[in-house]
CSV table of C-alpha atoms in Angstrom, one decimal:
chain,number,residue,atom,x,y,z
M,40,UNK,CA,0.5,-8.0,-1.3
M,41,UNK,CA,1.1,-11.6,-0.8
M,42,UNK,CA,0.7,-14.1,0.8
M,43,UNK,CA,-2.9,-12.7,1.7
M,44,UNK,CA,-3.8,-15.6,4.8
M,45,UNK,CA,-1.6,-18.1,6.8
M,46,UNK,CA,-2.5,-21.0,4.7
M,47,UNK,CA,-1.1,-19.0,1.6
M,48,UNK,CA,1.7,-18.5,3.7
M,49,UNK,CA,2.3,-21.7,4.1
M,50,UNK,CA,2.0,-23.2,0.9
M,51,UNK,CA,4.8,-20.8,-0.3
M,52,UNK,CA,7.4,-22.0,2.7
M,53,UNK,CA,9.3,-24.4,0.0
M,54,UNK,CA,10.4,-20.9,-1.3
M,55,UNK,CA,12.4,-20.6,1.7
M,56,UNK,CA,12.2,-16.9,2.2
M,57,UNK,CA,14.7,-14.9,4.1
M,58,UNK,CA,13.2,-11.8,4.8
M,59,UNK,CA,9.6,-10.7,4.8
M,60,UNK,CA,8.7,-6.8,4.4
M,61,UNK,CA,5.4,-5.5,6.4
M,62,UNK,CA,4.7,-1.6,5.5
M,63,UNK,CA,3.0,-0.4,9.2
M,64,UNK,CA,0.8,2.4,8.4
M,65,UNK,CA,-2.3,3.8,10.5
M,66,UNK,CA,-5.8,3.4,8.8
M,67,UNK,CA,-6.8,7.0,8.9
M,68,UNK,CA,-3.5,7.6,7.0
M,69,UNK,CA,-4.1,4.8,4.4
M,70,UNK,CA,-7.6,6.2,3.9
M,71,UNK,CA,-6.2,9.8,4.1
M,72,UNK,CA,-3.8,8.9,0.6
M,73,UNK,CA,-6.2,6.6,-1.4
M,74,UNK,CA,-9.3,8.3,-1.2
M,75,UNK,CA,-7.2,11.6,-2.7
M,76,UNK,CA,-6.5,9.9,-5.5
M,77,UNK,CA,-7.5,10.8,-9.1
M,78,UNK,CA,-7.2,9.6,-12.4
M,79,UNK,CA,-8.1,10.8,-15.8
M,80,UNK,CA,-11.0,9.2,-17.2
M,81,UNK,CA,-9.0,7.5,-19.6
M,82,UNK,CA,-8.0,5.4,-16.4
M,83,UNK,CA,-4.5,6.2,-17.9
M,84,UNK,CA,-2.9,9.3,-15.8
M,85,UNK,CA,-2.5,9.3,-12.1
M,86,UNK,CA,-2.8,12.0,-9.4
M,87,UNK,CA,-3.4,12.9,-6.0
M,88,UNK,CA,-4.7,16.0,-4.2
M,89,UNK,CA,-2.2,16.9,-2.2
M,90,UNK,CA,1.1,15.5,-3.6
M,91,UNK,CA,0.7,15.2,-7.1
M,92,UNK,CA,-1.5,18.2,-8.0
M,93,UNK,CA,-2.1,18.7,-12.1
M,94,UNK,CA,-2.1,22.0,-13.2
M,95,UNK,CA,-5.8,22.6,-13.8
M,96,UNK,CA,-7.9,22.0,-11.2
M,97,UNK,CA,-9.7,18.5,-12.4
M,98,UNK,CA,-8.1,18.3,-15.4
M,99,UNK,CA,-5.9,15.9,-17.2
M,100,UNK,CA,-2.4,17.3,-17.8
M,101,UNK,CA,-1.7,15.0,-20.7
M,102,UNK,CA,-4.7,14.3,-22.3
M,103,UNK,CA,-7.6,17.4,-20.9
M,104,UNK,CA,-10.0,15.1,-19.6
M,105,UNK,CA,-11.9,15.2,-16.1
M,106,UNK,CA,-10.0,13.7,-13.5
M,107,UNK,CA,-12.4,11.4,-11.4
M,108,UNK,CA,-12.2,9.2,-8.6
M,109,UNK,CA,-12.0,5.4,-8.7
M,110,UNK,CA,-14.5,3.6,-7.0
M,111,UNK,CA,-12.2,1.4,-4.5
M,112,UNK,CA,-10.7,5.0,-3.6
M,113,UNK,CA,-13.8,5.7,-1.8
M,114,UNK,CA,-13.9,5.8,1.9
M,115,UNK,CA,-16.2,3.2,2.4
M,116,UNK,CA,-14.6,0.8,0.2
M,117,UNK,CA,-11.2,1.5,1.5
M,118,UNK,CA,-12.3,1.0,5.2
M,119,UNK,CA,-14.6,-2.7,3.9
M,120,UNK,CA,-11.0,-3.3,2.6
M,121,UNK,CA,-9.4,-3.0,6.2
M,122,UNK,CA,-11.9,-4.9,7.8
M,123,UNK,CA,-11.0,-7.9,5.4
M,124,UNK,CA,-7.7,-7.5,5.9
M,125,UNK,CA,-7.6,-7.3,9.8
M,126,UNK,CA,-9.8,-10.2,9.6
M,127,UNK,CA,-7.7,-12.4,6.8
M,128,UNK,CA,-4.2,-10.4,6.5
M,129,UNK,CA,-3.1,-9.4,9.7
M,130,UNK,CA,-2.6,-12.8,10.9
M,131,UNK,CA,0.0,-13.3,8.6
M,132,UNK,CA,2.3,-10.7,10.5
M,133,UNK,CA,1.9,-12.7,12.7
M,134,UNK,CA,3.1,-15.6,11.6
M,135,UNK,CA,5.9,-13.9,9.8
M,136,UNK,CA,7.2,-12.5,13.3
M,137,UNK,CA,6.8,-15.7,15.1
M,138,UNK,CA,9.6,-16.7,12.2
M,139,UNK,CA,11.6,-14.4,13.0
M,140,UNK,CA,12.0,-13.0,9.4
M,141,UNK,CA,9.4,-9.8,9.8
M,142,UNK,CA,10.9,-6.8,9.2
M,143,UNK,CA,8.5,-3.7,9.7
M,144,UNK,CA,9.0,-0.4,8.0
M,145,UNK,CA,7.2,2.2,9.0
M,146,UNK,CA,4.9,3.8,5.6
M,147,UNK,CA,3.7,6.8,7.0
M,148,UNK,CA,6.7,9.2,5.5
M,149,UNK,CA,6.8,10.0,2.1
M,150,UNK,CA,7.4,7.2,-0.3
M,151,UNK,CA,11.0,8.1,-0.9
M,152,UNK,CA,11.6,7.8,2.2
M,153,UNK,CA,10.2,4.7,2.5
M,154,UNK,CA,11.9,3.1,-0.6
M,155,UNK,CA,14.9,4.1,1.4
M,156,UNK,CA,14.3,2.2,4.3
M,157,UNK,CA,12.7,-1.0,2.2
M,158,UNK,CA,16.2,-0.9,0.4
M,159,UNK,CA,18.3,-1.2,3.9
M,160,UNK,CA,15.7,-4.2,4.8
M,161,UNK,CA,16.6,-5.9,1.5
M,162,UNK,CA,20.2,-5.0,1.9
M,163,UNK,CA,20.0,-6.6,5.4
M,164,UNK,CA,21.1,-3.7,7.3
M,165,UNK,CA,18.0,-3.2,9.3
């Protein structure tokens, strides 16, 4: 996402934005999605363990090769990641709320479900 700091946010105000759209989601949950994610080893084809399964166990359903795990999917990467963005990014909520244009969603649902709500944000029914 951006703006990834305050002072981004900030040099971006000229764009006179209406409405800015924070995704809430718990840590254990982020880490719980991305570190279950696969690719082939193409880096082409996507998956994930539990919601996008391929057919054979490890394997590529388009092109047979070994699924694998990226390195930022890792835990340990993915929880250095929240530590720079509590540290960096969260203040930007912030600063968005004290706007008054924040408008949270919560992205702990499926992602359908989340599109759903990001579209009544946009929409401005929420």
């Amino acid at each position: 996402g951006f703006p990834r700091s305050v002072e981004q946010a900030k040099d971006i105000e000229d764009l006179r934005i209406e409405r800015v759209i924070y995704l809430a989601i718990e840590e254990k949950v982020v880490i719980e999605r991305l570190s279950e994610r696969r690719v082939c080893e193409k880096g082409i084809h996507g998956y994930h363990l539990k919601y996008l399964k391929p057919k054979r166990e490890g394997i590529c359903d388009v092109d047979g090769t070994k699924l694998v795990q990226r390195p930022d999917d890792k835990t340990t990467v993915i929880k250095e990641r929240f530590k720079v963005y509590n540290k960096e990014t969260a203040p930007v909520v912030d600063y968005y709320q004290q706007k008054g244009i924040l408008r949270t969603v919560d992205a702990t649902p499926l992602p359908e479900n989340v599109y759903e709500e990001v579209k009544k944000v946009l929409k401005g029914k929420k």
